Tab-separated table of C-alpha atoms and ligand atoms in Angstrom:
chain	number	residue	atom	x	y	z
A	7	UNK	CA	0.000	0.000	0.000
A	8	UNK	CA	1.168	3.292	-1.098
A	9	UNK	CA	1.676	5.872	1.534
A	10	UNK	CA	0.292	9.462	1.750
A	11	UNK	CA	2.551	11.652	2.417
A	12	UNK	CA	1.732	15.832	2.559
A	13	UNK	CA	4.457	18.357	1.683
A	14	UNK	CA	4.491	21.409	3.924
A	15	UNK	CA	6.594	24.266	1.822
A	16	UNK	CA	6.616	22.099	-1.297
A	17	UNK	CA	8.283	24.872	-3.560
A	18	UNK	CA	11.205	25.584	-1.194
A	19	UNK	CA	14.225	23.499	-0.704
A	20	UNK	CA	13.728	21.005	1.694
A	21	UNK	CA	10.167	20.546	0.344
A	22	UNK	CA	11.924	20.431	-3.614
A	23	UNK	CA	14.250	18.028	-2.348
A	24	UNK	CA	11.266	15.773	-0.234
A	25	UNK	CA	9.422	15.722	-3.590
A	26	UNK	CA	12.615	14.358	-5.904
A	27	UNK	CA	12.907	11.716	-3.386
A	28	UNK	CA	8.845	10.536	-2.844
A	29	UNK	CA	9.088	10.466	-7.034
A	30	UNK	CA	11.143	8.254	-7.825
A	31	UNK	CA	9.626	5.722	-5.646
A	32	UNK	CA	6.072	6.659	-7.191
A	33	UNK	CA	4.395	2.874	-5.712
A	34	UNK	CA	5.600	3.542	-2.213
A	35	UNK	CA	4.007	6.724	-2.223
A	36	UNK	CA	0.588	9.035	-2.803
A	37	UNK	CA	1.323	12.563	-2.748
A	38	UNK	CA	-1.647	14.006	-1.067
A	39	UNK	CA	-0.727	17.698	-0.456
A	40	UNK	CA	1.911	20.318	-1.692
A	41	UNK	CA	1.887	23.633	-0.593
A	42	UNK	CA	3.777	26.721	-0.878
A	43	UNK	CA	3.261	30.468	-0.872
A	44	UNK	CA	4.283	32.494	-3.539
A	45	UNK	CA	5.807	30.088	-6.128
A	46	UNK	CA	2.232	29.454	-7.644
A	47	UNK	CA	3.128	28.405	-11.494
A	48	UNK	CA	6.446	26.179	-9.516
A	49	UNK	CA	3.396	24.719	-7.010
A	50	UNK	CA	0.970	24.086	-9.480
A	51	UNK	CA	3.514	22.500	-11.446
A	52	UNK	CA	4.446	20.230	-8.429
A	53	UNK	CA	1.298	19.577	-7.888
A	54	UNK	CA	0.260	18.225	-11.231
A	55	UNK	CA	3.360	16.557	-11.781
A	56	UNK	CA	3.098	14.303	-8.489
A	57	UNK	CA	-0.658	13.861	-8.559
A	58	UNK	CA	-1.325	15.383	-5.756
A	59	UNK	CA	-5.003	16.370	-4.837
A	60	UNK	CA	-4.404	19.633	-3.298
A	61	UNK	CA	-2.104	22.395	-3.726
A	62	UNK	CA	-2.286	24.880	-1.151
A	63	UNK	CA	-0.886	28.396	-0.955
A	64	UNK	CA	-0.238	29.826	2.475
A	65	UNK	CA	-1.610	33.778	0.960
A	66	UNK	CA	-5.142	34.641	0.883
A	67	UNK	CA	-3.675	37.010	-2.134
A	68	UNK	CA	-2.578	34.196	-4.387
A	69	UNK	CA	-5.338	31.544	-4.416
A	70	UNK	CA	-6.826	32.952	-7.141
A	71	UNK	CA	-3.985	33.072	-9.399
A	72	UNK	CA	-3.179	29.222	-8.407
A	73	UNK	CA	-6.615	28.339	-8.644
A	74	UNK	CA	-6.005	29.594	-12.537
A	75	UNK	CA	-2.972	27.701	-12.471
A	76	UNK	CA	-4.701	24.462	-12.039
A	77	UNK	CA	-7.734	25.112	-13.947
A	78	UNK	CA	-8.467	21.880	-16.193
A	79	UNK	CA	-6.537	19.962	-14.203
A	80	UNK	CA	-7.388	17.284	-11.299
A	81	UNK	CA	-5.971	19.088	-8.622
A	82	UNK	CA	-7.707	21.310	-6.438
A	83	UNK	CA	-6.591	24.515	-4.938
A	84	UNK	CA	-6.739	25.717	-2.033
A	85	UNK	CA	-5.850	28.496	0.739
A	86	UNK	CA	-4.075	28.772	4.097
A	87	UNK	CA	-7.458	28.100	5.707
A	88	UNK	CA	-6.573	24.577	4.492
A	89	UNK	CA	-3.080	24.405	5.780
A	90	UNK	CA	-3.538	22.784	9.059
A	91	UNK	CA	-6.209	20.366	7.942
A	92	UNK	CA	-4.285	18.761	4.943
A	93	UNK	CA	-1.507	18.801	7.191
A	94	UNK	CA	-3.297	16.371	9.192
A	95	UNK	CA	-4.854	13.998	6.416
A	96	UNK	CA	-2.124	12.246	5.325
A	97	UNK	CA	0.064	9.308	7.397
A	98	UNK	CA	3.111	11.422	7.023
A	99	UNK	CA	3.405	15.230	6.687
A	100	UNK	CA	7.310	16.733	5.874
A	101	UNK	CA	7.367	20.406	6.934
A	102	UNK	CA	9.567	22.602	4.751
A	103	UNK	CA	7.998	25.582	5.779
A	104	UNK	CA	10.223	28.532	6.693
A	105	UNK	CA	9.653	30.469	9.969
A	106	UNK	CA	7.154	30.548	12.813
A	107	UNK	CA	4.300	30.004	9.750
A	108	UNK	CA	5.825	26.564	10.022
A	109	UNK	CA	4.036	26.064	13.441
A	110	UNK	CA	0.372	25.859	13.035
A	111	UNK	CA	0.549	22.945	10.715
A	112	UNK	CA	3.217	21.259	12.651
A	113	UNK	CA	0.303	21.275	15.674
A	114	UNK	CA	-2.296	20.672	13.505
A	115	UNK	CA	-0.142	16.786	12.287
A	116	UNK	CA	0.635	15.816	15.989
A	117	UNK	CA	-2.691	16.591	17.365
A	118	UNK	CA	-3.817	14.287	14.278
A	119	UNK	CA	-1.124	11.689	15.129
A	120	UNK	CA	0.801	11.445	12.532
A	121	UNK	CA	4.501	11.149	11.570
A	122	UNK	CA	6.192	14.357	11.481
A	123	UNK	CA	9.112	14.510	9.567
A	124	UNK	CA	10.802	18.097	10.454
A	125	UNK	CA	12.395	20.587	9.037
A	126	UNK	CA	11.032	23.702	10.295
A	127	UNK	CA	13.097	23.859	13.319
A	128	UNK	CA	11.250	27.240	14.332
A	129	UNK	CA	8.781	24.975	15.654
A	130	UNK	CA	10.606	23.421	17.758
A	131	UNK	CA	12.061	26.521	18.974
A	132	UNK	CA	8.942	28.577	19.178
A	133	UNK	CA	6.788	25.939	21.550
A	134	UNK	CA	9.097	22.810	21.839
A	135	UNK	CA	8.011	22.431	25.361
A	136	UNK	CA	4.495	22.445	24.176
A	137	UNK	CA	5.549	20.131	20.699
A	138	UNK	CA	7.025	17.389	22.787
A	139	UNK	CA	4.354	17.061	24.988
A	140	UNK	CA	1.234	17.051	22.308
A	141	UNK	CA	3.433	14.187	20.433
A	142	UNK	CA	3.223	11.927	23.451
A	143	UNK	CA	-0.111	12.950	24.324
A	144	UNK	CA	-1.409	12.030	20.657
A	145	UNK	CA	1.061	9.329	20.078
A	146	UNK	CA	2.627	11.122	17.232
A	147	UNK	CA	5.546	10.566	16.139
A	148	UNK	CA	8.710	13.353	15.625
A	149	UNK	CA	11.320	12.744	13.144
A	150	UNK	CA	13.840	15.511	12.963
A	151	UNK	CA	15.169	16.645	9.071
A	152	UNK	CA	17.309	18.849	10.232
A	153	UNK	CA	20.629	17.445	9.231
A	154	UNK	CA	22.597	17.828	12.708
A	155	UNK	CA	19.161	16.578	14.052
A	156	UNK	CA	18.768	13.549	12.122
A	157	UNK	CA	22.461	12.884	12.669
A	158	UNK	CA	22.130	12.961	16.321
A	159	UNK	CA	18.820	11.117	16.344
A	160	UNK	CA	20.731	8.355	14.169
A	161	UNK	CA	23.471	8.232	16.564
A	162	UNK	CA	20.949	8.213	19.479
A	163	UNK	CA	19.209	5.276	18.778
A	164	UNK	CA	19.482	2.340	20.326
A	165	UNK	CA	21.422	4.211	23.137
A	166	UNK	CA	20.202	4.616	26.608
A	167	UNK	CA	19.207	8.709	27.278
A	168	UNK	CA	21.191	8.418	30.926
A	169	UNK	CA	24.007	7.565	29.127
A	170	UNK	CA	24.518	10.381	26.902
A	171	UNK	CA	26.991	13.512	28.474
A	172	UNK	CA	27.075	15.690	25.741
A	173	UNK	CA	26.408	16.637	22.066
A	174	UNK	CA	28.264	18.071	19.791
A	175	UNK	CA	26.798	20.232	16.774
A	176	UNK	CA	28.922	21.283	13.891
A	177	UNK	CA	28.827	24.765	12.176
A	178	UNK	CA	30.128	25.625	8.905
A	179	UNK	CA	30.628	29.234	9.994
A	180	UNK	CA	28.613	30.368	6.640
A	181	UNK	CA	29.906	33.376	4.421
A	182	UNK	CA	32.042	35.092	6.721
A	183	UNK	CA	33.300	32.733	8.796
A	184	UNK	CA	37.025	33.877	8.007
A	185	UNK	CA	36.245	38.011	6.814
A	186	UNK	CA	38.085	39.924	8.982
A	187	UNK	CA	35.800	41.347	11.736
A	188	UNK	CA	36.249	44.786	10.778
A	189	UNK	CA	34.731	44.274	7.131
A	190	UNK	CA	31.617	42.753	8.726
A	191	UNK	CA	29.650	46.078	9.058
A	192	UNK	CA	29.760	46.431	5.205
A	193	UNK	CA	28.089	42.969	4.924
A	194	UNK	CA	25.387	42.994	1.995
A	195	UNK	CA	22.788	40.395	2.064
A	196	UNK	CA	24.059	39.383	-1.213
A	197	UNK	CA	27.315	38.425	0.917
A	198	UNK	CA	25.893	36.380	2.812
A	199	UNK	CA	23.505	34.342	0.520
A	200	UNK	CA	26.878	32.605	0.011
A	201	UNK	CA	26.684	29.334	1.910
A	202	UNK	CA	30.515	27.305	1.453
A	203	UNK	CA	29.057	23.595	1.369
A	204	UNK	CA	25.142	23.477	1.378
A	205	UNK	CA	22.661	24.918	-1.464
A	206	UNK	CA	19.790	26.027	0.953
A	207	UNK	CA	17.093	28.676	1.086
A	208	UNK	CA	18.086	32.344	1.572
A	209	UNK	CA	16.808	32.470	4.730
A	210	UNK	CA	18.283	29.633	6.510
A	211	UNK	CA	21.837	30.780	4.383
A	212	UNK	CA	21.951	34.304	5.712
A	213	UNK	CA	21.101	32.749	8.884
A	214	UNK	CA	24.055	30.548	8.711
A	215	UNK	CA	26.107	33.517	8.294
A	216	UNK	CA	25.112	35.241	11.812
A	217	UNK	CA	25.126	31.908	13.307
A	218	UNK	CA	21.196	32.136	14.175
A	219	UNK	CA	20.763	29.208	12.307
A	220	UNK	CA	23.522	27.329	14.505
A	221	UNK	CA	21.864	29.234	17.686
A	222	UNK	CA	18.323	28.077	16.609
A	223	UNK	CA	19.679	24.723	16.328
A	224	UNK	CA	21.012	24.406	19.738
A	225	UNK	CA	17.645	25.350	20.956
A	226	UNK	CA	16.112	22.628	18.742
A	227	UNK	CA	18.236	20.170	19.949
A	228	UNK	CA	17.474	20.745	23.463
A	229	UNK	CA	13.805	20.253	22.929
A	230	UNK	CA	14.059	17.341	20.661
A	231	UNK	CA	16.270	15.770	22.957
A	232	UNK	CA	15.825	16.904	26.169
A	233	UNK	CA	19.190	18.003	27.143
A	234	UNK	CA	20.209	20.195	29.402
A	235	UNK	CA	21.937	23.530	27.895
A	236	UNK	CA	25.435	22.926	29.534
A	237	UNK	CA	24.977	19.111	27.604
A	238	UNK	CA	24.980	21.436	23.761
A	239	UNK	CA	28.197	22.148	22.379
A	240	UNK	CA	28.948	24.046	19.049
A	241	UNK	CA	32.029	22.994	17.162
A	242	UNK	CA	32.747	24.867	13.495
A	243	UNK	CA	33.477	22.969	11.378
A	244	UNK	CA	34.374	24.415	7.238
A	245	UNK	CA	34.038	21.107	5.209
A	246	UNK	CA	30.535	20.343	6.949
A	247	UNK	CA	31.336	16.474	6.858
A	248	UNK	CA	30.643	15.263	10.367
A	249	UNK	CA	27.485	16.371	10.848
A	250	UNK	CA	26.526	16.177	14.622
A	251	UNK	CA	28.311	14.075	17.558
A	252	UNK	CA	27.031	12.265	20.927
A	253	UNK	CA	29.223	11.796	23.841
A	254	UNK	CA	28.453	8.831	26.013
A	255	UNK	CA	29.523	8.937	29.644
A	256	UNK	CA	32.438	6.365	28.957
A	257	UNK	CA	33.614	9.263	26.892
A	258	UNK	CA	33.192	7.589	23.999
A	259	UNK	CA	31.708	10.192	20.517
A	260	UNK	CA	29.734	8.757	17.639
A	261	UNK	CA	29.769	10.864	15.036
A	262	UNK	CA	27.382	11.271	11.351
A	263	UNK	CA	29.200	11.770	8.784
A	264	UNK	CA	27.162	12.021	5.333
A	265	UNK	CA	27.824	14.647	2.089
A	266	UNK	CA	25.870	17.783	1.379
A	267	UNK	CA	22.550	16.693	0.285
A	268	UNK	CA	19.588	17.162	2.466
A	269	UNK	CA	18.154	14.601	1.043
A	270	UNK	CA	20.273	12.205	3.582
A	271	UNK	CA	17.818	13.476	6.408
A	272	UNK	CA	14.837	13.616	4.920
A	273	UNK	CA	14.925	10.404	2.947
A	274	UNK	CA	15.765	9.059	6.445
A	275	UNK	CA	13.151	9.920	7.728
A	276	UNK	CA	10.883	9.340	4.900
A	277	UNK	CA	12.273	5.176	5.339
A	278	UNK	CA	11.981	5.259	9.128
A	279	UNK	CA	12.929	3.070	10.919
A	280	UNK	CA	13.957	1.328	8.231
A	281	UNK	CA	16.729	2.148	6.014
A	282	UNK	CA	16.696	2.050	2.216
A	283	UNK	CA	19.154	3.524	-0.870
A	284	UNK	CA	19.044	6.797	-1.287
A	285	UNK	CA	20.358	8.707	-4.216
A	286	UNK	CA	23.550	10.562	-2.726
A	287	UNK	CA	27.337	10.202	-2.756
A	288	UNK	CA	29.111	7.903	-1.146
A	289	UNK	CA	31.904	10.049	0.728
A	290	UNK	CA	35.457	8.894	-0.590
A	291	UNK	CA	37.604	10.015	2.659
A	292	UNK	CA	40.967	9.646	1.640
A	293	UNK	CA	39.674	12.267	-1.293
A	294	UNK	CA	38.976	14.186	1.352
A	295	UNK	CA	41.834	13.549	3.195
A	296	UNK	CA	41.662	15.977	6.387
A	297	UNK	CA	38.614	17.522	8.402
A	298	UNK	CA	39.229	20.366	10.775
A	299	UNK	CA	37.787	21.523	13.934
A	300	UNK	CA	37.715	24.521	15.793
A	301	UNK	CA	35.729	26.788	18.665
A	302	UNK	CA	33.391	29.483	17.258
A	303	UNK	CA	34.658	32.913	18.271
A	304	UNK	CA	31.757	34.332	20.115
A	305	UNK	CA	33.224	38.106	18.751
A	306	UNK	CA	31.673	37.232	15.501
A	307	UNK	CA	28.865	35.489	15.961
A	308	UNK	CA	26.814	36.974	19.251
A	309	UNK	CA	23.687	34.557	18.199
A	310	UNK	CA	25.604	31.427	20.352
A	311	UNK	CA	25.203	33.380	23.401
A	312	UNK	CA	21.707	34.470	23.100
A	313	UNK	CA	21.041	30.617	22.363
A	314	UNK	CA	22.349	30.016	25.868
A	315	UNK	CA	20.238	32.676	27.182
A	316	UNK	CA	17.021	31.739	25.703
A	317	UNK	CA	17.235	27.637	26.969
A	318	UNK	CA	17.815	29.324	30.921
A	319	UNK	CA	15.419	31.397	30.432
A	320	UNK	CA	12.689	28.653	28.601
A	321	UNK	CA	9.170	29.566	28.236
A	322	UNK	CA	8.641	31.479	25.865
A	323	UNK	CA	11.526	33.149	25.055
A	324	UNK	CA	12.297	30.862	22.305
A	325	UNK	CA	8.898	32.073	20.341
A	326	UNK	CA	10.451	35.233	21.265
A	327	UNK	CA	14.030	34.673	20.331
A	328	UNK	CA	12.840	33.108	16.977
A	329	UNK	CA	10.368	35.728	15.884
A	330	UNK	CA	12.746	39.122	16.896
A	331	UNK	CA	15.423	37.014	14.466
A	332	UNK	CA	12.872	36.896	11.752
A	333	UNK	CA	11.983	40.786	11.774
A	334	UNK	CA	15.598	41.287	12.256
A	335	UNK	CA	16.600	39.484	9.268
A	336	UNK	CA	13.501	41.084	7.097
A	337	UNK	CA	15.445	44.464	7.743
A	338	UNK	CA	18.958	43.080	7.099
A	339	UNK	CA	17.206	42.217	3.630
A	340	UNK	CA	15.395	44.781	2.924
A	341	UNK	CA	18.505	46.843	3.597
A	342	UNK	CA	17.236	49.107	6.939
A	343	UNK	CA	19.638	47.532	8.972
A	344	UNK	CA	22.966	46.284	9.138
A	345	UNK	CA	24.653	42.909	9.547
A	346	UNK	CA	25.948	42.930	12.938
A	347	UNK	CA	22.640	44.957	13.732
A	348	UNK	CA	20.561	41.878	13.836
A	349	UNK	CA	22.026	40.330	16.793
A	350	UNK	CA	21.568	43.619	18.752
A	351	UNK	CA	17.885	43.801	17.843
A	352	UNK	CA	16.954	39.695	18.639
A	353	UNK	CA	19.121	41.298	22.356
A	354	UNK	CA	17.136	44.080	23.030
A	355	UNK	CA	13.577	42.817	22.542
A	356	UNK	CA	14.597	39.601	24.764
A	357	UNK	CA	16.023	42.582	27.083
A	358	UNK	CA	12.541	44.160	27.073
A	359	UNK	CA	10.499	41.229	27.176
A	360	UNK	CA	12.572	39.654	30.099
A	361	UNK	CA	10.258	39.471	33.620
A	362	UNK	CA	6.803	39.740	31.425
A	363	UNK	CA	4.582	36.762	32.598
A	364	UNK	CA	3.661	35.830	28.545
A	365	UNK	CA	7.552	35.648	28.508
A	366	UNK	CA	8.802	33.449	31.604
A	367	UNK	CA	5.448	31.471	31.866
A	368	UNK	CA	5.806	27.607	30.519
A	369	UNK	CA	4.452	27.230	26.962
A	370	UNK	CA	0.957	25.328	26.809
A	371	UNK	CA	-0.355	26.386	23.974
A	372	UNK	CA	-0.435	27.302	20.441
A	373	UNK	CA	-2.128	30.941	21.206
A	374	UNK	CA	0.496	31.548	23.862
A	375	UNK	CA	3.303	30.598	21.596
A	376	UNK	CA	1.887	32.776	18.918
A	377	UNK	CA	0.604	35.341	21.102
A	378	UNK	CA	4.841	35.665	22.634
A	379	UNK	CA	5.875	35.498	18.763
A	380	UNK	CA	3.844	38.867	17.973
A	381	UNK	CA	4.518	40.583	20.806
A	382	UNK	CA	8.985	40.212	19.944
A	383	UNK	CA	8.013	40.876	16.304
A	384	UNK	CA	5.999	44.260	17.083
A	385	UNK	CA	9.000	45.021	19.841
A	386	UNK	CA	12.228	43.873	17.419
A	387	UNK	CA	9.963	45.792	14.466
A	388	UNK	CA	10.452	49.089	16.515
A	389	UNK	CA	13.792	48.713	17.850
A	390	UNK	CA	14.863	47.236	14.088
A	391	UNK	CA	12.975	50.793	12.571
A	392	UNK	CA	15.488	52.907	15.673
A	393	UNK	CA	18.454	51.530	14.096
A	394	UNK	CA	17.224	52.421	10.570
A	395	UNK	CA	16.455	56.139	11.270
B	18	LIG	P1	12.907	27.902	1.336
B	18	LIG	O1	12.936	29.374	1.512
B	18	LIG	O2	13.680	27.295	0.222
B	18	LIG	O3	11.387	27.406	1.218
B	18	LIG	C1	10.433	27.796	2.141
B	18	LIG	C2	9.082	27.208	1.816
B	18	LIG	O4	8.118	27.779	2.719
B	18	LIG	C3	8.586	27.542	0.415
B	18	LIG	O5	7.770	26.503	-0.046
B	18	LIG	C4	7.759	28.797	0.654
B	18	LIG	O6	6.802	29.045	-0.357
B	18	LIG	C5	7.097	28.443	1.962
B	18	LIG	N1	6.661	29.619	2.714
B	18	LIG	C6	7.273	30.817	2.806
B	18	LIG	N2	6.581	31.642	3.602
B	18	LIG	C7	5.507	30.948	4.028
B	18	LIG	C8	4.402	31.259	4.883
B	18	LIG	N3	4.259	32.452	5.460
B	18	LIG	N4	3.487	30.297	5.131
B	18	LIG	C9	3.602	29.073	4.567
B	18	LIG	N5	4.607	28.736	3.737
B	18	LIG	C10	5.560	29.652	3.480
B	18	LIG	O7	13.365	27.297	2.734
B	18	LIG	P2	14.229	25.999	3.038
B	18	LIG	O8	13.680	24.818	2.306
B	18	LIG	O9	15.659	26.320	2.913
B	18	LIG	O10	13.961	25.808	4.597
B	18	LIG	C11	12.714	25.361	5.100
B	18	LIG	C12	12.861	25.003	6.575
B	18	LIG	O11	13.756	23.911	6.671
B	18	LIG	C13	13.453	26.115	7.438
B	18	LIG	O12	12.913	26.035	8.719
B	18	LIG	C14	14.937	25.770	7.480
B	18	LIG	O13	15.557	26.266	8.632
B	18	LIG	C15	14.867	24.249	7.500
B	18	LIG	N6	16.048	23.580	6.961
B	18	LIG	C16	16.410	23.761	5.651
B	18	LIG	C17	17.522	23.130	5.125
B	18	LIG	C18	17.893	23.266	3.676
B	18	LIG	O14	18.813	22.574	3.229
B	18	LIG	N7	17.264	24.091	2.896
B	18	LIG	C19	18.388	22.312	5.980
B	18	LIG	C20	17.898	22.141	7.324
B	18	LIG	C21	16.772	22.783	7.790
B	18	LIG	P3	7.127	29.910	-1.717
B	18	LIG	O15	8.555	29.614	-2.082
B	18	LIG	O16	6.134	29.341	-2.681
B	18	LIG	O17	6.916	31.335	-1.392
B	19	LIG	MG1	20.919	22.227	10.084
């Protein structure tokens, strides 16, 4: 029997990649869902291509223009009011959302009790607390996509938890991992859309830049696995090789090691538990020949720190965190603010939002999560416009 499988953010990369994958194993699988935002001709294209029986665009503006897209065709279109409940219809839903959007449907699959295969890390970090619990409560079932996440879940398995000491996450260090600090003000978003190993969204790239990515990563992983903060380590990392580490108590380290191709992770999770071929390189490590190592210089990349911050402080300061970062990097983009400006604007609104009750209190549900999210992203927004004036 075929399995239906929904893809959340269909016309990105994770969700492009997801959709390569599920087609050429077209007997295993029935696409149910694709969605998308603004890529309507790219969605509808996806859409017909794979079968699927809805296409949904996240913006009330564009349904129309899909809907024209798919005219004749079997497919029918849809809008975000239909985002969380084909998120929930099919066995399986991949989320290759970008952002805090990501979050509704991510609810809206565990509450269902599905399998959850997960890229969108910014739902993790905006209501993890709340994520983990609705996926035992519904008897859901998490798979991380995230490629330091899948590594250490790999790695994890079969292990007991009160064994584990530590983990170990690596970093590329992104564009301007070795610019001298000095030339960082200048830094155009153009800059650092440059990733060194991994072809990714622009988001997520930039992000890997600043180190938020890395920073919303740690956060992940201390949801997802229920560490404690001190148990997260950061190592960078330039050929992006070894993907994530565990540390056992004997002192022993597993490491992942797997090329750059995302779709490692997510066709791992798409076989889970099982294993099957996937289409990606087999590393050849004596053509590789060395891998380096080394700390990340907290100078240049502010966003580890604030990581730490937000796991003390919990609650929901990492709806907080995440949502200040987005508005941040809208006006790095848009070209209001500058590059080391972002990490002093994700600062300030956690420094003005620290104490608040909506802040500290535990997160229990989606309203509160979403409720913390607009409150940074109105605060960031105003201390993002300061800088600009
Ligand atoms: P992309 O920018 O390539 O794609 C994002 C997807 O989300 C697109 O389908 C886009 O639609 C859709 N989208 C954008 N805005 C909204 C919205 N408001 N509501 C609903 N859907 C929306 O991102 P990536 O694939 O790079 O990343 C997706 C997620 O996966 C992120 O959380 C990222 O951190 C994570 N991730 C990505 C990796 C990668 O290799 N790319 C690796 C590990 C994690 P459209 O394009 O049609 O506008
Ligand atoms: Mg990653």
């Amino acid at each position: 029997m075929a399995r239906s499988i929904t893809v959340l953010g269909a016309t990105g990369s994770v969700g492009e990649q997801t959709l390569d994958l599920v087609g050429r194993e077209p007997d295993r699988w029935r696409v149910h869902a694709v969605t998308g935002a603004t890529g309507i001709a790219r969605l509808a294209e996806l859409a017909v291509a794979h079968d699927a029986e809805v296409a949904i665009t996240a913006l009330p503006e564009c349904v129309e223009a899909l809907a024209d897209a798919l005219a004749g065709t079997a497919v029918r279109a849809a809008g975000p009011e239909a985002l969380e409940h084909e998120a929930a219809a099919a066995e399986i839903a991949v989320n290759g959302i970008v952002g805090a959007a990501g979050l509704a449907p991510s609810m809206a699959a565990i509450r269902a009790g599905r399998t959850l295969a997960l890229a969108n890390k910014e739902t993790l970090v905006a209501a993890g607390e709340l994520v983990t619990a609705e996926v035992a409560r519904h008897g859901a079932t998490l798979l991380p996509v995230d490629s330091e996440h899948s590594a250490l879940f790999q790695a994890l398995t079969g292990e007991p938890r009160d064994e584990v000491e530590r983990v170990v996450i690596t970093a590329s260090g992104g564009a301007f991992r070795d610019w001298p600090l000095e030339r960082l003000a200048a830094a155009t978003p153009a800059d650092a859309n440059e990733h060194p190993n991994w072809d990714m969204g622009r988001r997520i790239t930039i992000d890997s830049a600043s180190m938020f990515n890395k920073a919303l990563e740690v956060v992940e992983a201390r949801e997802l696995f229920d560490l404690r903060p001190g148990q997260i380590e950061v190592v960078v990392h330039p050929e992006s090789i070894v993907h994530a580490l565990v540390g056992f108590r004997d002192g022993a380290l597993m490491a992942h090691l797997g090329p750059h191709d995302m779709r490692h992770a997510i066709g791992y999770a798409l076989n889970w538990p099982g294993r099957r071929p996937l289409p990606v390189e087999r590393l050849d490590l004596s053509a590789l020949g060395s891998l380096s190592f080394r700390a990340p210089d907290e100078e240049r990349w502010p966003a580890l720190r604030l990581a730490r911050e937000v796991m003390e402080a919990r609650g929901h300061a990492g709806a907080a965190f995440n949502a200040a970062k987005e508005v941040a990097l809208d006006a790095f983009i848009e070209g209001r603010i500058g590059f080391q400006d972002m990490a002093g604007v994700v600062e300030e609104t956690l420094t003005r939002l620290s104490g608040r009750g909506d802040i500290t209190s535990p997160v229990r549900s989606l309203e509160g999560a979403l409720s913390a999210d607009q409150l940074a992203r109105d605060e960031a927004a105003r201390i993002a416009a300061a800088i600009g004036d």
